CSV table of C-alpha atoms and ligand atoms in Angstrom, one decimal:
chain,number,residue,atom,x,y,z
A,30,UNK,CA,-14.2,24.1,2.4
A,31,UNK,CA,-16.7,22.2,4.5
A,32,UNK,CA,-14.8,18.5,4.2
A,33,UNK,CA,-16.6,15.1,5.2
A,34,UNK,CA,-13.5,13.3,6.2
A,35,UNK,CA,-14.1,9.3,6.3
A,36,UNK,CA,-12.0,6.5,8.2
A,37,UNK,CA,-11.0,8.9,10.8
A,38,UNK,CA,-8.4,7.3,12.9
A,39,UNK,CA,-6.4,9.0,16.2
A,40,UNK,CA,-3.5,9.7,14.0
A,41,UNK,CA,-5.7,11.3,11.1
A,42,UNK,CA,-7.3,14.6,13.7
A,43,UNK,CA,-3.7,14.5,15.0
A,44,UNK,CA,-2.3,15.6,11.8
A,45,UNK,CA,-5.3,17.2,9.9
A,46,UNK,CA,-5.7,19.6,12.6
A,47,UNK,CA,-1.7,20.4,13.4
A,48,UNK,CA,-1.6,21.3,9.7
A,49,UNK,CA,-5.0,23.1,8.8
A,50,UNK,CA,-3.9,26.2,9.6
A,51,UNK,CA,-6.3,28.7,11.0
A,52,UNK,CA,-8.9,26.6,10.6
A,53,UNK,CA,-8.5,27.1,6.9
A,54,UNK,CA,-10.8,24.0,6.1
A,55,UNK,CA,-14.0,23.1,8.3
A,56,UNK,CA,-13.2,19.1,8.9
A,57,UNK,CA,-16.0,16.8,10.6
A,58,UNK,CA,-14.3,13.6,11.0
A,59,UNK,CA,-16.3,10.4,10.5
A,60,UNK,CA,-14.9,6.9,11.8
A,61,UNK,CA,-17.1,4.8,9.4
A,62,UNK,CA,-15.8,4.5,5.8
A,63,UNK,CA,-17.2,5.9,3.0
A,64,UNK,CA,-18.9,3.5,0.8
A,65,UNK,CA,-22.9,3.6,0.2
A,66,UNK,CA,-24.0,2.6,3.2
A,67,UNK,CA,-22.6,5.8,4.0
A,68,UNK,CA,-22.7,8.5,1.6
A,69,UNK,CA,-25.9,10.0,2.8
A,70,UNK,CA,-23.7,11.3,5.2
A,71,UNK,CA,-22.1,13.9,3.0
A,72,UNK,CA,-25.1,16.4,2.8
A,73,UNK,CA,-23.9,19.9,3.5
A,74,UNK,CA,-20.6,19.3,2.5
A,75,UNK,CA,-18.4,20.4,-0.8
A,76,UNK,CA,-15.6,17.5,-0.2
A,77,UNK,CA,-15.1,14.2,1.1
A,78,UNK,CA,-11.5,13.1,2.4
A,79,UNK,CA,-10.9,9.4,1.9
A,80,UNK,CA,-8.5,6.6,2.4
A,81,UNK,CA,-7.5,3.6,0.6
A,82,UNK,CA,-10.3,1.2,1.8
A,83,UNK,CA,-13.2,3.6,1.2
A,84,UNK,CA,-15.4,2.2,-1.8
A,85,UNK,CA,-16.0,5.1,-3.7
A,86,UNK,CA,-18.2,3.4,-6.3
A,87,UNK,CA,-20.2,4.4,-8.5
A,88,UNK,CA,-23.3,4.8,-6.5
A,89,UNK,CA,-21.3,6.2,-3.8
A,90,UNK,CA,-20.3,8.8,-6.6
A,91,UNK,CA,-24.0,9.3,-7.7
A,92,UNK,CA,-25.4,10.0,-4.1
A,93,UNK,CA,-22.2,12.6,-2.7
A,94,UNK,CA,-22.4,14.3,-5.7
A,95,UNK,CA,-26.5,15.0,-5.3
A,96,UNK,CA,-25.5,16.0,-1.9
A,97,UNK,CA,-23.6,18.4,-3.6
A,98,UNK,CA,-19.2,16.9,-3.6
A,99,UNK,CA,-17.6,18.1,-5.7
A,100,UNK,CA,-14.2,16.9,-5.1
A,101,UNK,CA,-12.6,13.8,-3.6
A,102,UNK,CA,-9.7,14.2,-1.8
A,103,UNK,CA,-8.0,11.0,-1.6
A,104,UNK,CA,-4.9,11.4,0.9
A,105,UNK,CA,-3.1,7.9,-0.4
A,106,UNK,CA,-1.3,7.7,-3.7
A,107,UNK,CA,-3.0,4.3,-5.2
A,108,UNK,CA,-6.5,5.0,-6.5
A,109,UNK,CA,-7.5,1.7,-7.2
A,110,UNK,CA,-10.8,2.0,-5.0
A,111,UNK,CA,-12.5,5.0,-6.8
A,112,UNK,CA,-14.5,4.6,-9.7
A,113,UNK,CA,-13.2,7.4,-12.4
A,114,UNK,CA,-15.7,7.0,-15.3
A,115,UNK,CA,-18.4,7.9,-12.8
A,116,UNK,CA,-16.8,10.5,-11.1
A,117,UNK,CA,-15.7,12.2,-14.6
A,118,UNK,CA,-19.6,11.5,-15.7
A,119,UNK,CA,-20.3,13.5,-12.9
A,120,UNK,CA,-17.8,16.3,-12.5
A,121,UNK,CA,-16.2,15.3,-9.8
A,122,UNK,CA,-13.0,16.2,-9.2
A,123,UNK,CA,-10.2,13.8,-7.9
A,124,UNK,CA,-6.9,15.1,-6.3
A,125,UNK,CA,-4.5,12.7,-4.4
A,126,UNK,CA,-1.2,12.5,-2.6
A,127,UNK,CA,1.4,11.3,-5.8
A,128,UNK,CA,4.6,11.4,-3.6
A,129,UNK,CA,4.9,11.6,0.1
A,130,UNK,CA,7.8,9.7,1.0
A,131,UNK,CA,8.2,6.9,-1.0
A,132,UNK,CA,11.2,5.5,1.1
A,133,UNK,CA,8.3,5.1,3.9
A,134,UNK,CA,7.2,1.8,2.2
A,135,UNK,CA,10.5,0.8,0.4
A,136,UNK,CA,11.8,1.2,4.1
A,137,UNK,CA,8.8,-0.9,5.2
A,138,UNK,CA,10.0,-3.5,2.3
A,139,UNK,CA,13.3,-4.0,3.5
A,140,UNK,CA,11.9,-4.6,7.0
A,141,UNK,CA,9.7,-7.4,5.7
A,142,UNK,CA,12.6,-8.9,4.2
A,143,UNK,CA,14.9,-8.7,7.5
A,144,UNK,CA,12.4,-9.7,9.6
A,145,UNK,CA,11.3,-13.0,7.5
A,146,UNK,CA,15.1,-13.7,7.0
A,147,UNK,CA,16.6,-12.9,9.8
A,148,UNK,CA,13.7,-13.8,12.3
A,149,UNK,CA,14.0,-10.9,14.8
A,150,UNK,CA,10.5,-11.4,15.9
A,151,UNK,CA,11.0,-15.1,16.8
A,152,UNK,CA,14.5,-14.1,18.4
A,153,UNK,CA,12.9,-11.5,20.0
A,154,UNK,CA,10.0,-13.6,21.9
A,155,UNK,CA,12.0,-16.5,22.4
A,156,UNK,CA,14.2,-13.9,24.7
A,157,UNK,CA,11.6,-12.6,26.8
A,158,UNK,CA,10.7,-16.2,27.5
A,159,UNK,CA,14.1,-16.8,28.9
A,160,UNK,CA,15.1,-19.3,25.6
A,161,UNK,CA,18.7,-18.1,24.6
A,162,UNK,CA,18.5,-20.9,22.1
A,163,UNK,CA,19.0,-20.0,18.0
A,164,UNK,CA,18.0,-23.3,16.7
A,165,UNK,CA,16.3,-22.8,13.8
A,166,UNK,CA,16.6,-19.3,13.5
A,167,UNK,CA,19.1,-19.5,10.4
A,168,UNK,CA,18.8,-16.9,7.7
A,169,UNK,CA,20.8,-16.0,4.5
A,170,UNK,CA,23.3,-13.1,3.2
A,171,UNK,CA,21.1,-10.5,1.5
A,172,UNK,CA,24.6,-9.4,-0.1
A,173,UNK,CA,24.9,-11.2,-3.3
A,174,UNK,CA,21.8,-12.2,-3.6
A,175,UNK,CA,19.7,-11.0,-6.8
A,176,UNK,CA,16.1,-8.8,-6.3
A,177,UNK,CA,14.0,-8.5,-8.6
A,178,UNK,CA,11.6,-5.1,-8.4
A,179,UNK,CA,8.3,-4.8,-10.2
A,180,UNK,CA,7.5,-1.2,-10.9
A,181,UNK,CA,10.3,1.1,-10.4
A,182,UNK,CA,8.2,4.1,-9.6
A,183,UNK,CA,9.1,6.4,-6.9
A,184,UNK,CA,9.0,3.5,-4.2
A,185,UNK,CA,10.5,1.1,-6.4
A,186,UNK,CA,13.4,3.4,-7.2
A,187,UNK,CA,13.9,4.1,-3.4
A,188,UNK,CA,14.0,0.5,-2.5
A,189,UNK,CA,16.3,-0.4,-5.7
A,190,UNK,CA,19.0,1.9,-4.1
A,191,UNK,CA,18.5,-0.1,-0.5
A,192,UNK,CA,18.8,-3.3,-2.1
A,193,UNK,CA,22.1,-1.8,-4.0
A,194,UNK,CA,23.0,-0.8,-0.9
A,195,UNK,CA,23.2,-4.3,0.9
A,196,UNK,CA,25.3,-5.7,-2.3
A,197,UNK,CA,22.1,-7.1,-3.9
A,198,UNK,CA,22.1,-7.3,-7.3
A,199,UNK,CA,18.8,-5.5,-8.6
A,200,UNK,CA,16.7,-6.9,-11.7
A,201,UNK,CA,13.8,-4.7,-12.6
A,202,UNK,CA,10.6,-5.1,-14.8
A,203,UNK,CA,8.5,-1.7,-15.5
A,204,UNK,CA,5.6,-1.8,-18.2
A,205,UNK,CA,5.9,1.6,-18.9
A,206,UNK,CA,8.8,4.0,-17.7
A,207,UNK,CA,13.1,2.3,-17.6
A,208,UNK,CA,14.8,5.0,-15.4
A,209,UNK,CA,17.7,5.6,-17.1
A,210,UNK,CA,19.1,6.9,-13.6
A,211,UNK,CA,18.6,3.3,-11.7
A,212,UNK,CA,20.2,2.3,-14.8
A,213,UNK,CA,23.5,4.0,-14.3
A,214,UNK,CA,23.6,3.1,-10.7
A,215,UNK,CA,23.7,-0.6,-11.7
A,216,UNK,CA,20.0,-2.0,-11.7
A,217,UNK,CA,19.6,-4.3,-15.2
A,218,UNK,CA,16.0,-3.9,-16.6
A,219,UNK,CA,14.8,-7.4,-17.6
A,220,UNK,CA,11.4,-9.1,-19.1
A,221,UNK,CA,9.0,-10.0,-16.8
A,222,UNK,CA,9.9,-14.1,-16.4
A,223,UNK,CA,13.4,-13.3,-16.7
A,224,UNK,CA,12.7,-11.4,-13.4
A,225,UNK,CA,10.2,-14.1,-12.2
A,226,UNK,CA,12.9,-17.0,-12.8
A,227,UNK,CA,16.7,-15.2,-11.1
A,228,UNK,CA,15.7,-14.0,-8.4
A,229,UNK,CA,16.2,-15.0,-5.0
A,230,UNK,CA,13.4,-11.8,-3.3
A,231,UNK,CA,10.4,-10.2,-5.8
A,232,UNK,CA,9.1,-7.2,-4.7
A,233,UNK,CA,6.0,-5.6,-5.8
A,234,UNK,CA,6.0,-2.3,-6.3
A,235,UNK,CA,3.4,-1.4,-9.4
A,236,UNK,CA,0.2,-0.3,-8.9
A,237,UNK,CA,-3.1,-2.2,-9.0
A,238,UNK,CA,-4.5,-2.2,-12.5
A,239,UNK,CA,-6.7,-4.3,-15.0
A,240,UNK,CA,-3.1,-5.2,-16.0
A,241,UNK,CA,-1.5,-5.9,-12.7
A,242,UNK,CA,-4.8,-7.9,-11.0
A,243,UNK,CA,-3.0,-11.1,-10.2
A,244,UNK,CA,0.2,-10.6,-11.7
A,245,UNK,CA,1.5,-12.8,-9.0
A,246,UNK,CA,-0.6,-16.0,-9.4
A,247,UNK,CA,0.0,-20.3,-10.0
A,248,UNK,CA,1.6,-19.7,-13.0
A,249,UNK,CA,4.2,-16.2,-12.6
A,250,UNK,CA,5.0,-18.7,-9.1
A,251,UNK,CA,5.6,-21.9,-11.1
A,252,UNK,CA,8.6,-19.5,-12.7
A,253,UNK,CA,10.1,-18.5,-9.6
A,254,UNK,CA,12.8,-20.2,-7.8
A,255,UNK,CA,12.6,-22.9,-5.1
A,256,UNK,CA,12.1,-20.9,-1.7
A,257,UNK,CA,11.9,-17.4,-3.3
A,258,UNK,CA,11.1,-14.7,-0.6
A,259,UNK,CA,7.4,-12.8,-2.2
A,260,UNK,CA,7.0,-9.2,-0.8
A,261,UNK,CA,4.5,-7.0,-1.6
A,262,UNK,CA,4.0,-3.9,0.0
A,263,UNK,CA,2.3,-2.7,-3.1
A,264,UNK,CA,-1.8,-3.7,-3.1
A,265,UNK,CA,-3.4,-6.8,-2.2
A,266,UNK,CA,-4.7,-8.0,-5.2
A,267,UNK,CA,-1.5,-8.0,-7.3
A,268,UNK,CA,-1.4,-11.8,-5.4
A,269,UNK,CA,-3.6,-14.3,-6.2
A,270,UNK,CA,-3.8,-15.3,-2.4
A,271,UNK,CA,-5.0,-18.7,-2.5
A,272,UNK,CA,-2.3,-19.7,-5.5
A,273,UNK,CA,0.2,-18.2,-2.9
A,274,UNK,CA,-0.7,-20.5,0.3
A,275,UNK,CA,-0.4,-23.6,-2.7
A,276,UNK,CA,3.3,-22.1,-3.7
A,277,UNK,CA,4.0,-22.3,0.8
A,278,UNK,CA,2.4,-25.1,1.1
A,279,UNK,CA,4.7,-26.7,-1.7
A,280,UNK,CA,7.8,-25.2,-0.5
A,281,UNK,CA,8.2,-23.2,-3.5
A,282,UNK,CA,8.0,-19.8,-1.9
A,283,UNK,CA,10.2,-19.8,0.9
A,284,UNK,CA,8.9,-16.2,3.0
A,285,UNK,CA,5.7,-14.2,2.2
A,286,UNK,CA,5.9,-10.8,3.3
A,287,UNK,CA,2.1,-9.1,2.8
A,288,UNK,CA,1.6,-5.4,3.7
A,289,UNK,CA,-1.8,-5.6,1.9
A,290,UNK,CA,-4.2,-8.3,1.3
A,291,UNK,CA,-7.1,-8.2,-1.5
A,292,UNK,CA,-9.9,-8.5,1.3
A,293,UNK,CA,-8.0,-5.9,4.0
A,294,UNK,CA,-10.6,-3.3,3.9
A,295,UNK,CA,-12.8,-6.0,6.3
A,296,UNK,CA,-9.9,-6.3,8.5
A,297,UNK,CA,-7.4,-3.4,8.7
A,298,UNK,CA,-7.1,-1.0,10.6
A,299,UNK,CA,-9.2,-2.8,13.6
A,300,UNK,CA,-8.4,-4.2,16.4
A,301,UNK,CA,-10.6,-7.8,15.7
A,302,UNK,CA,-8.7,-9.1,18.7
A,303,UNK,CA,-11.9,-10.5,20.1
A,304,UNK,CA,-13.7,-11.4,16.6
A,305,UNK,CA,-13.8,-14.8,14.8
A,306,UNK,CA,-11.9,-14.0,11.7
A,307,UNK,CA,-14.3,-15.2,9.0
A,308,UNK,CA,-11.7,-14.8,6.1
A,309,UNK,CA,-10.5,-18.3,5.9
A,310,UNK,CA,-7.7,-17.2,3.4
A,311,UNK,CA,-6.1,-14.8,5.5
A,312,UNK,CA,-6.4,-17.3,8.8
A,313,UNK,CA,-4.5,-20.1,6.6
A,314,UNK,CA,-1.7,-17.2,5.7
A,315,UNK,CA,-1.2,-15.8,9.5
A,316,UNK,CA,-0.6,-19.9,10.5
A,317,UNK,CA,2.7,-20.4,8.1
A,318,UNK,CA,5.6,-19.7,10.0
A,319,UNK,CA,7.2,-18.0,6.8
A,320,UNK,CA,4.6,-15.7,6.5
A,321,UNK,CA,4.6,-12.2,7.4
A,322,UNK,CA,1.6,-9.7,7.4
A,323,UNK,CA,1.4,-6.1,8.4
A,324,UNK,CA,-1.9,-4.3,8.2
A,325,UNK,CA,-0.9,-1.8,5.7
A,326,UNK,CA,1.3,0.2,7.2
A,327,UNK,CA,3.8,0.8,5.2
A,328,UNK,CA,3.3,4.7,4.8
A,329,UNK,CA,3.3,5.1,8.9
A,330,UNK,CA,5.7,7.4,9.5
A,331,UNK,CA,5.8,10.8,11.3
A,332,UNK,CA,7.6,12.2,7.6
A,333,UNK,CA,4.8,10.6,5.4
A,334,UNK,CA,2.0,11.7,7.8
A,335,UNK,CA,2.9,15.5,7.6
A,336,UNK,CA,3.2,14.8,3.9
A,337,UNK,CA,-0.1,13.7,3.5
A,338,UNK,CA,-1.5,16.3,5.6
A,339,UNK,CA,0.4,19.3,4.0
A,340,UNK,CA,-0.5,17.9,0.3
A,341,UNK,CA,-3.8,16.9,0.9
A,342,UNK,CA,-5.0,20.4,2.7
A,343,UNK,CA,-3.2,22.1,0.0
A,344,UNK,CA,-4.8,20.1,-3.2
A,345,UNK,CA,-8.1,21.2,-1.0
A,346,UNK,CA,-7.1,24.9,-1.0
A,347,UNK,CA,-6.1,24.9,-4.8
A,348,UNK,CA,-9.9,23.0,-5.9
A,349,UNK,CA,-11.5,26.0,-3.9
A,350,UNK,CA,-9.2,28.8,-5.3
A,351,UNK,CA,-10.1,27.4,-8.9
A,352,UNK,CA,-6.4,27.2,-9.2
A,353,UNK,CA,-4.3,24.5,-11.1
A,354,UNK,CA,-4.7,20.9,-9.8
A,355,UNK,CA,-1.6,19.3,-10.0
A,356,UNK,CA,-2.5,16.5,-8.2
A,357,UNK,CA,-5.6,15.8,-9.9
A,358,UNK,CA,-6.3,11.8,-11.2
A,359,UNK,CA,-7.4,12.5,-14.7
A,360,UNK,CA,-9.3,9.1,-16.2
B,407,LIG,P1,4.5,5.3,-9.0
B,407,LIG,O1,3.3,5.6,-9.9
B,407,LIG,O2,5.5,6.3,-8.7
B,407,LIG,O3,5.2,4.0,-9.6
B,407,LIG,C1,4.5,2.9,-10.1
B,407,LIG,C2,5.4,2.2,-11.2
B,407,LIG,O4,4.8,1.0,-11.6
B,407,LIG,C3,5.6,3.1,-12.4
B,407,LIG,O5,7.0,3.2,-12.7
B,407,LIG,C4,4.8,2.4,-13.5
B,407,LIG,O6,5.4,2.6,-14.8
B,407,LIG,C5,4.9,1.0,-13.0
B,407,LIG,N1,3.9,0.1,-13.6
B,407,LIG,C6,2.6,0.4,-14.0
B,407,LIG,N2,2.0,-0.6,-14.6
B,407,LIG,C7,2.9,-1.6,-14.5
B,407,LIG,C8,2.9,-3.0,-14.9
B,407,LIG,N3,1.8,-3.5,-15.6
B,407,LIG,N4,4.0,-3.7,-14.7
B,407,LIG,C9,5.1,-3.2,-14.1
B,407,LIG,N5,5.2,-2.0,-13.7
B,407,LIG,C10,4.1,-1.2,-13.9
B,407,LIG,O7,3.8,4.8,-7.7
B,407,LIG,P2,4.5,4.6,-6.2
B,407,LIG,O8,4.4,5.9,-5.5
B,407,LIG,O9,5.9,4.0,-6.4
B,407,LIG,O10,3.6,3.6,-5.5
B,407,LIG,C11,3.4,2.3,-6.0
B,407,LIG,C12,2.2,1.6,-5.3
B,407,LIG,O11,2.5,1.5,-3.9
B,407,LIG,C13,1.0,2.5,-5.3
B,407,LIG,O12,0.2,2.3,-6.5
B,407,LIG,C14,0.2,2.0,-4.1
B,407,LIG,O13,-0.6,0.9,-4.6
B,407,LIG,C15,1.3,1.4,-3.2
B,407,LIG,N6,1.4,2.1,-1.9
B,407,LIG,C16,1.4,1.4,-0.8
B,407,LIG,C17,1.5,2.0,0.4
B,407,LIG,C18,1.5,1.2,1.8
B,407,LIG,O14,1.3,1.9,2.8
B,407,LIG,N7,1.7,-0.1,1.8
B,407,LIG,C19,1.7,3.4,0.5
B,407,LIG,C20,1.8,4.1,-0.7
B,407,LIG,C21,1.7,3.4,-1.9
């Protein structure tokens, strides 16, 4: 198929072309994202390849599909950015990447939480300055300490076994699906503000929904215990941000670990090095000293990337084979 791939970085052409055997697919890789602004650039094509920032709207919808898409191959798992009524309305197909490594991010998760604890970044510049000195570097036992999980999915199954793993005792909230198998290993399956008030390190793992928007906001905080550790690794807007930097400023979370933010898709995935950051909100969170923010980069590794290459080549292959898509997002 003749695919319009959008927010093209090094790592994207690396992998896309290692795995597109043949030249099965004809990729033009664009750097800009597809939103639309940028849609008019899809003429001539039959698919657009996206990523978790694009804005596929519905008037993004409306102009690829007169430039004849017909599918959207989204090569992330979360599908929050793509409007589904519209692209149903106009027979657009949508086809993701479900699974590809889940313990990427619950890996990612658990380094949030040992770096915020145990400080290794600050340990680690404080060295190469020559300052041998530990003061205030003090951290806690994860063993013993209770974790609470929301959505125990295929990442929030993964990181429920490392956090059984360091002798944490695992509480878990899921709306919709109690795996019977986390069960037997020893995770106990509590109410939402049970989970919000025991433990000591919440991590989101739940998709963002109409549902989810904000599950994390003054009032789910006001529940939580003095200096809880917040980790979300998940999407940004599960947090109400500005509720958050009230709960630091207060004391009342103790570490904030963010792999997303609600306003990333202005600032990920660029180097702004040498921009004035006009987000005020995400300024305020980098100057805490408990705070730790990756730019989404939880799904980084070599394992996940040939995953998502593989998957997302093949889901392209089945759409233009007319054969069964199993990885299609029915709304
Ligand atoms: P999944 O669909 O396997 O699991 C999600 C779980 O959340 C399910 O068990 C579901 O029942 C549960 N859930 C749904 N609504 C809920 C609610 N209202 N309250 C509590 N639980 C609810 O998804 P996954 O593969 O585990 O991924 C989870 C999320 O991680 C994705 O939606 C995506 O947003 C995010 N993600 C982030 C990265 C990253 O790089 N940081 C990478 C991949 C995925």
């Amino acid at each position: 198929m003749k695919v319009a791939f959008f927010s093209t970085k090094s790592y994207d052409k690396e992998y896309f072309n290692r795995f597109n055997d043949d030249n099965l697919h004809e990729i033009t890789f664009f750097e800009v994202p597809l939103n639309n602004q940028t849609a008019g650039l899809t003429t001539g094509f039959e698919a657009v390849c996206v990523f978790v920032n694009d804005k596929i709207d519905e008037e993004t919808i409306e102009i690829i599909s007169v430039n004849g898409i017909k599918v959207i191959a989204l090569r992330c798992a979360g599908f929050n950015n793509v409007d589904l009524k519209a692209a149903k309305s106009r027979s657009v197909s949508i086809v993701r990447v479900p699974a590809y490594s889940p313990e990427s991010v619950a890996e990612h998760a658990t380094a949030l939480i040992l770096t915020l604890n145990r400080k290794t970044h600050k340990a680690y510049n404080r060295v190469r300055e020559g300052n041998f000195s530990i003061e205030n570097l003090t951290g806690f036992n994860l063993s013993g300490k209770t974790v609470g999980v929301i959505g125990t999915g295929l990442i929030g199954s993964s990181f429920c076994k490392i956090m059984l793993g360091f002798g944490c005792k695992v509480l878990a909230y899921d709306d919709i699906y109690e795996s019977p198998d986390l069960i037997s290993k020893g995770v106990q399956y509590k109410k939402l503000d049970e989970l919000l008030t025991q433990s000591d390190v919440i991590s989101l793992h739940c998709p963002l929904t109409p549902e989810t928007a904000h599950i994390i906001n003054a009032n789910s905080i006001s529940k939580m215990k003095n200096g809880v550790m917040l980790i979300n690794t998940s999407r940004g807007a599960l947090i109400n941000a500005k509720d958050a930097i009230e709960g630091l400023k207060s004391g009342k979370i103790g570490y904030l670990g963010i792999d997303v933010y609600e306003q990333e898709a202005d600032l990920f995935f660029q180097d702004l090095s040498e921009s004035v950051i006009q987000d005020d909100v995400i300024s305020r969170l980098i100057s805490f000293p408990n705070v730790l923010i990756t730019g989404h980069l939880g799904f980084f590794t070599k394992e996940a990337l040939e995953e998502i290459a593989t998957i997302t080549l093949n889901n392209l292959s089945d759409f233009e084979n007319g054969r069964e898509l199993l990885n299609e997002i029915k709304s």
